[in-house]
Coordinates of C-alpha atoms and ligand atoms in Angstrom, one line a residue:
M1 CA 126.3 334.0 81.4
E2 CA 124.6 337.2 80.3
L3 CA 122.5 337.0 77.1
D4 CA 122.6 339.8 74.6
P5 CA 119.3 341.7 74.5
L6 CA 118.1 340.0 71.2
S7 CA 118.8 336.5 72.5
A8 CA 117.1 337.4 75.8
V9 CA 113.9 338.4 74.0
L10 CA 113.9 335.3 71.8
S11 CA 114.5 333.0 74.7
D12 CA 111.7 334.7 76.7
N13 CA 109.4 334.4 73.7
S14 CA 110.1 330.7 73.1
G15 CA 109.3 330.0 76.8
A16 CA 106.1 332.0 76.4
F17 CA 105.3 330.2 73.1
G18 CA 105.7 326.8 74.8
I19 CA 103.4 327.8 77.6
L20 CA 100.8 329.1 75.0
L21 CA 101.1 325.8 73.1
L22 CA 100.5 323.8 76.3
L23 CA 97.6 326.0 77.3
G24 CA 96.0 325.6 73.8
F25 CA 96.4 321.9 74.0
A26 CA 94.9 321.8 77.5
I27 CA 91.9 323.9 76.4
R28 CA 91.3 321.7 73.5
Q29 CA 91.4 318.6 75.7
I30 CA 89.0 320.2 78.2
R31 CA 86.6 321.1 75.4
A32 CA 86.8 317.6 73.9
R33 CA 86.1 316.1 77.3
R34 CA 83.2 318.4 77.9
K35 CA 81.7 317.6 74.5
S36 CA 82.2 313.9 75.0
A37 CA 80.6 314.0 78.5
A38 CA 77.6 316.0 77.1
R39 CA 77.1 313.3 74.5
A40 CA 77.5 310.6 77.1
K41 CA 74.8 312.3 79.2
K42 CA 72.5 312.5 76.2
L43 CA 73.0 308.8 75.4
L44 CA 72.3 307.8 79.0
Q45 CA 69.1 310.0 79.1
K46 CA 68.0 308.4 75.9
A47 CA 68.6 304.9 77.3
I48 CA 66.6 305.7 80.4
A49 CA 63.8 307.4 78.5
S50 CA 63.5 304.3 76.2
N51 CA 63.5 301.9 79.1
L52 CA 66.9 300.5 78.0
A53 CA 68.9 301.4 81.1
E54 CA 69.3 297.8 82.2
P55 CA 72.1 295.6 80.7
L56 CA 70.9 292.4 79.1
T57 CA 73.9 290.2 79.9
L58 CA 77.3 290.2 81.6
H59 CA 78.5 293.8 82.0
P60 CA 81.0 295.9 83.9
E61 CA 80.4 297.2 87.4
I62 CA 82.7 300.1 88.3
N63 CA 84.1 300.5 91.8
P64 CA 84.1 304.3 92.3
A65 CA 86.5 304.0 95.2
L66 CA 89.2 302.5 93.0
C67 CA 88.5 304.2 89.7
V68 CA 90.7 307.2 88.9
G69 CA 88.8 308.3 85.8
C70 CA 91.6 307.6 83.3
G71 CA 89.1 306.6 80.7
T72 CA 91.1 303.5 79.4
C73 CA 88.0 301.3 79.7
T74 CA 86.0 303.7 77.5
R75 CA 88.7 303.5 74.7
V76 CA 89.2 299.7 74.6
C77 CA 85.5 298.7 74.3
P78 CA 85.1 297.0 70.9
E79 CA 81.3 297.9 70.8
G80 CA 81.8 301.6 70.4
E81 CA 80.0 304.1 72.6
V82 CA 79.0 301.8 75.4
L83 CA 81.1 303.0 78.4
K84 CA 81.8 306.8 78.5
L85 CA 83.2 309.2 81.1
I86 CA 80.7 311.4 82.9
D87 CA 82.1 313.6 85.6
H88 CA 85.4 311.8 85.3
K89 CA 83.9 308.4 86.0
P90 CA 83.0 305.7 83.5
V91 CA 79.3 305.1 83.1
L92 CA 77.5 302.4 81.1
V93 CA 75.6 304.8 78.8
S94 CA 74.3 302.3 76.3
P95 CA 73.7 299.3 78.6
T96 CA 71.8 297.1 76.1
K97 CA 74.8 297.3 73.7
C98 CA 77.2 295.7 76.1
V99 CA 77.9 292.1 75.3
G100 CA 80.4 291.4 78.1
H101 CA 83.6 291.4 76.1
G102 CA 85.4 292.2 79.3
E103 CA 88.1 294.4 77.6
C104 CA 87.3 297.1 80.1
E105 CA 87.9 294.8 83.0
Q106 CA 91.2 293.5 81.6
H107 CA 92.6 296.9 80.7
C108 CA 91.6 298.9 83.8
P109 CA 95.0 299.8 85.4
Q110 CA 93.3 300.2 88.9
G111 CA 91.4 296.9 88.9
A112 CA 88.3 298.9 89.4
I113 CA 86.0 296.9 87.1
R114 CA 84.5 293.5 87.5
L115 CA 82.0 291.8 85.2
V116 CA 78.6 291.0 86.7
F117 CA 75.4 289.2 85.8
G118 CA 72.1 291.1 86.4
T119 CA 71.6 294.3 88.3
K120 CA 70.1 295.1 91.7
T121 CA 66.7 295.6 90.1
R122 CA 66.9 293.1 87.2
G123 CA 67.9 289.5 88.1
M124 CA 69.4 287.2 85.6
D125 CA 68.9 283.4 85.7
I126 CA 72.2 281.6 85.5
P127 CA 73.0 277.9 86.1
R128 CA 75.0 277.4 89.3
I129 CA 78.6 276.6 88.4
T130 CA 81.7 276.4 90.5
P131 CA 84.9 278.2 89.5
N132 CA 85.8 275.0 87.6
Y133 CA 82.5 275.0 85.6
E134 CA 81.1 272.1 87.6
T135 CA 77.4 272.2 88.3
N136 CA 75.8 271.3 91.6
I137 CA 75.9 267.7 90.3
P138 CA 79.5 266.5 90.8
G139 CA 81.0 265.4 87.5
L140 CA 78.5 267.3 85.3
Y141 CA 79.9 270.5 83.8
I142 CA 78.6 273.5 81.8
A143 CA 80.8 275.4 79.4
G144 CA 80.3 278.1 76.9
E145 CA 77.2 280.3 76.3
L146 CA 75.0 278.0 78.3
G147 CA 76.8 279.3 81.4
G148 CA 75.6 282.8 80.6
M149 CA 78.6 284.3 78.8
G150 CA 78.5 284.8 75.0
L151 CA 81.4 285.1 72.6
I152 CA 83.6 282.4 70.9
R153 CA 86.7 283.3 72.8
N154 CA 85.0 282.7 76.1
A155 CA 83.5 279.5 75.0
V156 CA 86.9 278.2 73.9
K157 CA 88.5 279.1 77.2
Q158 CA 85.7 277.6 79.3
G159 CA 85.5 274.4 77.3
H160 CA 89.2 273.9 77.9
L161 CA 89.1 274.7 81.6
A162 CA 86.1 272.5 82.2
A163 CA 87.7 269.5 80.5
K164 CA 90.9 270.0 82.3
H165 CA 89.2 269.9 85.7
A166 CA 87.0 267.0 84.7
I167 CA 90.1 265.0 83.5
A168 CA 92.1 265.8 86.6
H169 CA 89.3 264.3 88.8
L170 CA 88.8 261.0 86.9
S171 CA 88.7 258.0 89.1
R172 CA 88.7 255.3 86.3
A173 CA 85.2 254.2 86.5
Q174 CA 84.3 251.4 84.0
T175 CA 82.5 253.5 81.4
Q176 CA 82.4 253.7 77.6
V177 CA 84.3 257.0 77.7
D178 CA 86.0 259.1 80.3
V179 CA 84.4 262.3 79.2
L180 CA 81.3 262.9 77.1
I181 CA 81.1 266.3 75.5
V182 CA 77.7 267.5 74.3
G183 CA 77.7 270.1 71.6
A184 CA 80.4 270.7 68.9
G185 CA 80.5 274.5 69.0
P186 CA 83.7 276.3 70.1
A187 CA 83.2 275.2 73.8
G188 CA 82.8 271.5 72.8
L189 CA 85.7 271.8 70.3
A190 CA 88.1 273.1 73.0
A191 CA 86.9 270.5 75.5
S192 CA 87.4 267.6 73.0
L193 CA 90.9 268.9 72.0
T194 CA 91.8 269.0 75.7
A195 CA 90.7 265.4 76.1
I196 CA 92.9 264.4 73.2
A197 CA 95.9 266.4 74.5
E198 CA 95.5 264.7 77.9
K199 CA 95.2 261.3 76.2
K200 CA 91.8 260.5 77.7
S201 CA 88.9 258.7 76.1
Y202 CA 86.1 261.0 75.0
L203 CA 83.3 261.4 72.7
C204 CA 81.7 264.6 71.4
I205 CA 78.1 264.3 70.3
E206 CA 76.3 267.0 68.2
Q207 CA 72.7 267.2 67.3
N208 CA 73.4 269.1 64.1
S209 CA 76.7 269.9 62.5
F210 CA 80.2 270.6 63.7
G211 CA 80.8 274.4 64.4
G212 CA 77.9 275.2 66.6
T213 CA 76.2 278.5 66.2
V214 CA 79.0 279.7 63.9
Y215 CA 77.9 277.0 61.4
N216 CA 74.5 278.8 61.3
F217 CA 75.9 282.3 60.7
P218 CA 75.0 283.9 57.3
R219 CA 77.5 283.1 54.5
Q220 CA 80.5 285.4 54.6
K221 CA 79.5 287.0 58.0
V222 CA 82.4 288.7 59.5
V223 CA 83.1 287.0 62.9
M224 CA 84.7 289.3 65.4
T225 CA 86.9 287.3 67.8
H226 CA 89.9 288.0 69.8
P227 CA 92.9 285.6 69.8
A228 CA 92.1 282.4 71.8
E229 CA 94.3 279.5 72.7
L230 CA 92.9 276.3 71.1
P231 CA 94.4 273.2 72.8
L232 CA 96.7 271.3 70.4
A233 CA 96.2 273.9 67.6
G234 CA 97.8 276.9 69.3
T235 CA 96.6 280.5 69.1
M236 CA 93.5 281.1 67.0
K237 CA 94.5 284.5 65.7
F238 CA 93.1 286.4 62.7
P239 CA 94.1 289.7 61.1
K240 CA 92.4 292.6 62.9
N241 CA 90.5 290.0 65.0
K242 CA 88.1 289.7 62.1
V243 CA 87.5 286.5 60.1
S244 CA 84.8 285.3 57.8
K245 CA 82.5 282.5 59.0
E246 CA 84.0 280.3 56.2
E247 CA 87.6 281.0 57.2
L248 CA 86.9 280.2 60.9
L249 CA 85.1 276.9 60.1
A250 CA 87.9 276.0 57.6
F251 CA 90.4 276.5 60.4
W252 CA 88.4 274.4 62.8
N253 CA 88.0 271.7 60.2
E254 CA 91.7 271.6 59.6
V255 CA 92.2 271.2 63.3
R256 CA 89.6 268.4 63.3
K257 CA 91.4 266.6 60.5
K258 CA 94.9 267.0 62.0
T259 CA 93.9 265.8 65.5
G260 CA 91.4 263.1 64.4
L261 CA 88.7 264.7 66.5
Q262 CA 85.9 262.3 67.2
I263 CA 82.6 264.0 66.7
R264 CA 79.4 262.1 66.1
E265 CA 77.0 264.4 64.4
K266 CA 73.2 264.1 64.4
I267 CA 73.2 262.6 67.9
R268 CA 71.0 264.4 70.3
F269 CA 71.4 264.5 74.1
E270 CA 68.1 263.8 75.7
G271 CA 68.7 263.1 79.4
I272 CA 71.1 262.0 82.1
E273 CA 71.0 259.6 85.0
R274 CA 73.5 259.3 87.8
G275 CA 75.0 256.0 88.6
E276 CA 77.7 255.2 91.2
G277 CA 80.5 257.6 90.1
F278 CA 79.4 257.7 86.5
F279 CA 76.6 259.0 84.2
K280 CA 74.2 257.2 81.9
V281 CA 73.4 259.6 79.1
T282 CA 70.3 259.0 76.9
T283 CA 70.6 260.1 73.3
N284 CA 68.4 259.5 70.2
A285 CA 70.9 256.8 69.3
G286 CA 71.0 254.9 72.6
I287 CA 72.7 255.1 76.0
I288 CA 76.3 256.3 76.5
T289 CA 78.1 255.8 79.8
A290 CA 80.7 258.4 80.9
E291 CA 82.4 259.3 84.1
K292 CA 82.2 263.0 83.4
V293 CA 79.8 265.0 81.2
I294 CA 80.4 268.5 79.8
L295 CA 77.3 270.2 78.5
A296 CA 78.4 272.7 75.8
I297 CA 75.0 273.0 74.1
G298 CA 74.8 276.8 73.9
V299 CA 71.5 278.6 74.0
R300 CA 70.6 279.0 70.3
G301 CA 68.5 275.9 70.3
S302 CA 65.8 277.9 72.0
P303 CA 65.4 281.1 69.9
R304 CA 63.0 283.7 71.5
K305 CA 59.8 283.6 69.5
L306 CA 57.2 286.3 68.8
G307 CA 54.4 284.1 70.3
L308 CA 52.0 284.7 67.4
P309 CA 49.7 282.3 65.6
N310 CA 51.1 281.1 62.3
E311 CA 54.7 281.4 63.6
D312 CA 55.2 277.8 62.6
L313 CA 54.7 278.6 58.9
P314 CA 57.7 277.6 56.8
K315 CA 58.3 281.2 55.8
V316 CA 59.3 282.1 59.4
A317 CA 63.0 281.5 60.4
Y318 CA 65.2 282.3 63.3
N319 CA 68.5 282.3 61.5
L320 CA 69.7 283.1 58.0
I321 CA 72.4 281.0 56.5
D322 CA 72.3 281.7 52.8
P323 CA 71.0 285.2 51.9
A324 CA 71.5 284.5 48.2
Q325 CA 68.6 282.0 48.3
Y326 CA 66.2 284.9 48.6
R327 CA 65.7 286.9 45.4
Q328 CA 63.0 289.3 44.3
V329 CA 60.9 288.7 47.4
D330 CA 59.3 290.7 50.2
V331 CA 61.3 290.0 53.3
A332 CA 60.9 291.3 56.9
V333 CA 63.5 291.1 59.6
V334 CA 62.6 291.5 63.2
G335 CA 65.3 292.7 65.5
G336 CA 67.6 295.8 66.0
G337 CA 70.5 293.8 67.5
N338 CA 73.6 292.8 65.6
A339 CA 72.0 289.6 64.2
G340 CA 68.9 291.3 62.9
V341 CA 70.7 294.3 61.5
E342 CA 73.3 292.1 59.7
A343 CA 70.7 289.8 58.2
A344 CA 68.8 292.9 56.9
Q345 CA 72.1 294.1 55.3
Y346 CA 72.8 290.8 53.6
L347 CA 69.2 290.4 52.3
A348 CA 69.0 294.0 51.0
K349 CA 72.1 293.7 48.7
P350 CA 70.9 295.3 45.4
E351 CA 71.9 292.3 43.3
L352 CA 69.3 290.1 45.1
G353 CA 66.4 292.5 44.2
N354 CA 64.6 291.9 47.5
R355 CA 62.3 294.4 49.2
V356 CA 63.5 294.4 52.8
T357 CA 61.8 295.8 55.8
L358 CA 63.7 295.9 59.1
L359 CA 61.4 296.1 62.1
V360 CA 62.9 297.6 65.2
R361 CA 61.1 297.7 68.6
G362 CA 62.7 300.9 69.8
S363 CA 63.1 304.4 68.3
G364 CA 66.8 303.6 67.3
F365 CA 69.5 301.0 67.3
D366 CA 70.2 300.5 71.0
R367 CA 71.3 296.9 70.8
C368 CA 73.8 296.8 67.9
N369 CA 77.3 298.0 67.4
E370 CA 78.1 301.4 65.9
E371 CA 79.5 300.0 62.6
N372 CA 76.3 297.9 61.9
K373 CA 74.1 300.9 62.9
Q374 CA 75.9 303.2 60.5
I375 CA 75.8 300.7 57.6
V376 CA 72.0 300.0 58.0
I377 CA 71.1 303.7 58.3
A378 CA 73.1 304.5 55.2
M379 CA 71.4 301.7 53.3
A380 CA 68.0 303.1 54.4
E381 CA 69.0 306.6 53.2
Q382 CA 70.0 305.1 49.8
G383 CA 66.6 303.4 49.6
K384 CA 68.0 299.9 49.8
L385 CA 65.8 298.9 52.7
V386 CA 63.1 300.4 54.9
I387 CA 63.5 300.6 58.6
R388 CA 60.3 300.8 60.7
Y389 CA 61.0 302.1 64.2
N390 CA 58.8 301.4 67.3
S391 CA 57.2 298.6 65.4
A392 CA 55.9 295.1 66.3
V393 CA 54.4 292.3 64.2
K394 CA 50.8 291.7 65.2
E395 CA 49.8 289.1 62.7
I396 CA 51.6 286.7 60.4
G397 CA 49.7 285.7 57.2
E398 CA 50.8 283.5 54.3
K399 CA 51.6 286.5 52.1
H400 CA 51.4 289.4 54.5
L401 CA 52.3 290.8 57.9
L402 CA 50.2 293.1 60.0
I403 CA 52.5 295.5 61.8
E404 CA 52.1 298.3 64.3
T405 CA 54.6 301.1 63.7
E406 CA 55.1 304.7 64.7
G407 CA 57.5 305.8 62.0
D408 CA 59.5 304.6 59.0
T409 CA 62.3 305.6 56.7
A410 CA 60.1 305.4 53.7
G411 CA 58.6 308.8 54.6
G412 CA 55.1 308.6 56.1
I413 CA 53.0 306.5 58.4
A414 CA 53.1 303.0 57.1
P415 CA 50.0 301.0 56.4
G416 CA 49.4 298.2 58.9
K417 CA 49.6 295.4 56.3
I418 CA 52.7 294.8 54.3
A419 CA 53.4 292.2 51.6
N420 CA 55.6 289.4 53.0
D421 CA 57.1 286.2 51.6
F422 CA 59.7 285.5 54.4
L423 CA 60.0 286.6 58.0
F424 CA 63.3 286.4 59.9
V425 CA 63.1 286.8 63.7
F426 CA 66.2 287.7 65.6
A427 CA 64.9 288.3 69.1
G428 CA 67.7 286.6 71.0
A429 CA 67.5 283.2 72.7
E430 CA 66.0 281.8 75.9
M431 CA 68.3 280.1 78.4
P432 CA 67.1 276.5 78.4
N433 CA 66.7 276.7 82.2
K434 CA 63.6 274.4 82.4
F435 CA 65.6 271.7 80.6
L436 CA 68.6 272.2 82.9
M437 CA 66.4 272.1 86.0
S438 CA 64.8 268.9 84.7
L439 CA 68.3 267.4 84.8
G440 CA 68.7 268.5 88.4
I441 CA 70.9 271.5 87.7
Q442 CA 70.3 274.5 90.1
I443 CA 69.5 277.9 88.6
D444 CA 70.3 281.0 90.5
K445 CA 69.0 284.5 90.0
K446 CA 72.0 286.9 89.9
F447 CA 71.5 290.5 91.0
G448 CA 74.7 292.1 90.0
E449 CA 77.0 289.3 91.1
G450 CA 80.4 288.9 89.6
L451 CA 82.5 286.2 88.0
A452 CA 84.2 285.6 91.3
E453 CA 80.9 284.2 92.7
N454 CA 80.2 282.2 89.6
L455 CA 83.0 281.8 87.1
V456 CA 86.5 282.5 88.2
G457 CA 89.4 282.4 85.8
V458 CA 87.6 283.1 82.6
H459 CA 89.6 286.2 81.9
A460 CA 92.8 284.9 83.4
Ligands
LIG1 C1 74.0 285.9 64.8 C2 75.1 285.8 65.8 C3 76.3 286.4 65.6 C4 77.4 286.3 66.5 N1 78.6 286.9 66.3 C5 79.6 286.7 67.1 C6 80.9 287.2 66.8 O1 81.1 288.0 65.8 N2 81.9 287.0 67.6 C7 81.8 286.2 68.7 O2 82.8 286.0 69.5 N3 80.6 285.6 69.0 C8 79.5 285.8 68.2 N4 78.3 285.3 68.5 C9 78.2 284.5 69.8 C10 78.8 283.1 69.6 O3 78.4 282.5 68.4 C11 78.5 282.2 70.8 O4 78.8 282.8 72.0 C12 79.3 280.9 70.7 O5 79.1 280.2 69.5 C13 79.0 280.0 71.9 O6 79.6 278.8 71.8 P1 79.1 277.5 72.5 O7 80.1 276.4 72.1 O8 78.9 277.7 73.9 O9 77.7 277.2 71.9 P2 77.2 277.0 70.4 O10 78.2 277.6 69.4 O11 75.8 277.5 70.3 O12 77.2 275.4 70.1 C14 76.4 274.6 70.8 C15 76.2 273.3 70.0 O13 75.5 272.4 70.8 C16 74.6 271.7 70.0 N5 73.5 271.2 70.8 C17 72.5 271.9 71.4 N6 71.6 271.1 72.1 C18 72.1 269.8 71.9 C19 71.6 268.5 72.3 N7 70.5 268.4 73.0 N8 72.3 267.4 71.9 C20 73.5 267.6 71.1 N9 73.9 268.8 70.7 C21 73.3 269.9 71.1 C22 74.1 272.7 69.0 O14 73.5 272.1 67.8 C23 75.4 273.5 68.7 O15 76.1 273.0 67.6 C24 77.2 285.4 67.7 C25 76.0 284.8 67.9 C26 74.9 284.9 67.0 C27 73.6 284.2 67.2

């Protein structure tokens, strides 16, 4: 059908208008991508210049042959600007901020990502574990953070899978319990619930209190955890995947009550001896015999120390449970990771009246998430705390610290000596590898090896 001249012009124009709109959109997209890639390059250069180009823990390795550069992995990372596209390929631009969530691996539509321990140049010591979490000693398992992977969700999954495998391979030895679980953190909790669900005899021993590392988090700390399946209790799911420490512990305590979970607190595992098809476990309360043993002891029992004289003074601590205990005092916090930055935030709440100094080793916050970084920088700008960059503690005194520093947010080169009543050190944790080796467990140095070689099924 012929169009009248006016309709023809209008129809021509609407086609042209559509094309213009599309073109405008495409140009905006290209500009945004270029800007993002430029920022990514800057972040990477900064990481390299600051000697922070090596990831500290489990991290993604991208297979360039499979990756199509869709950028899904960069959008799903919960830690912010960690993975970014450069030249249409994802690059770990802030390697030390990666904590191995594995969201990138799970969401990659091409299966181009796998999680690995260590890099070609920086090996990472990890206990040898089969895909079923069994160590080189048959019947002895490792689950949770002790196996090299952090996060509550991973600990729950591993505790469950380790217990399932252990229970499936019981041969009915004459022991006090079928399965002995050491440690009542999320891994030990899941392992114990699995034993109840499978109707096997078990005992969970814990040197401190039920809850593991979570029990030692600061009051009201927001715990970030993805939904996880807790045996017998169902899905552990919280709004926006955020929950306070108290809410999480209350949930676990409710599960403990409902299931009659047997946890013996204040019992410390000290050693293990192999018998014929069973183990003799030494604790501070005597010997326990078990056919299978699951070590779910985490790594927080060995906090990394500064290695300075006077570090054993009572004013020095490696965790912060109740910030409100500290009022009107001079406090220093060492550590630019999430734990240190969060502790500084809690201690610097104006109602406490503390004078808080946050001591960061590098020239910025390369080890904490974006949200924590923004909060602490804003607090420094508002004068609620002082951040000292490129700083290190050189001496610990009863009432002072001697620190080396290159810059601070208080405006000016800081004097070396600062008043100090309490010092909190958040420098990470040492893997208790010597202890594990003394039990006969083999430790391997991983140079960029994936879960397939060590832990299969964690992200299933
Ligand atoms: C400050 C901080 C903040 C964190 N925030 C988050 C977060 O927001 N989200 C998240 O998912 N993860 C977070 N994590 C990590 C998470 O807490 C751990 O990955 C998780 O708790 C590991 O669980 P686990 O059961 O392996 O070990 P743990 O929780 O460490 O539990 C191990 C238990 O074993 C006990 N134990 C140790 N040695 C012995 C022994 N010889 N005998 C008997 N018992 C023993 C310990 O007392 C402890 O109770 C955080 C960690 C820290 C330090």
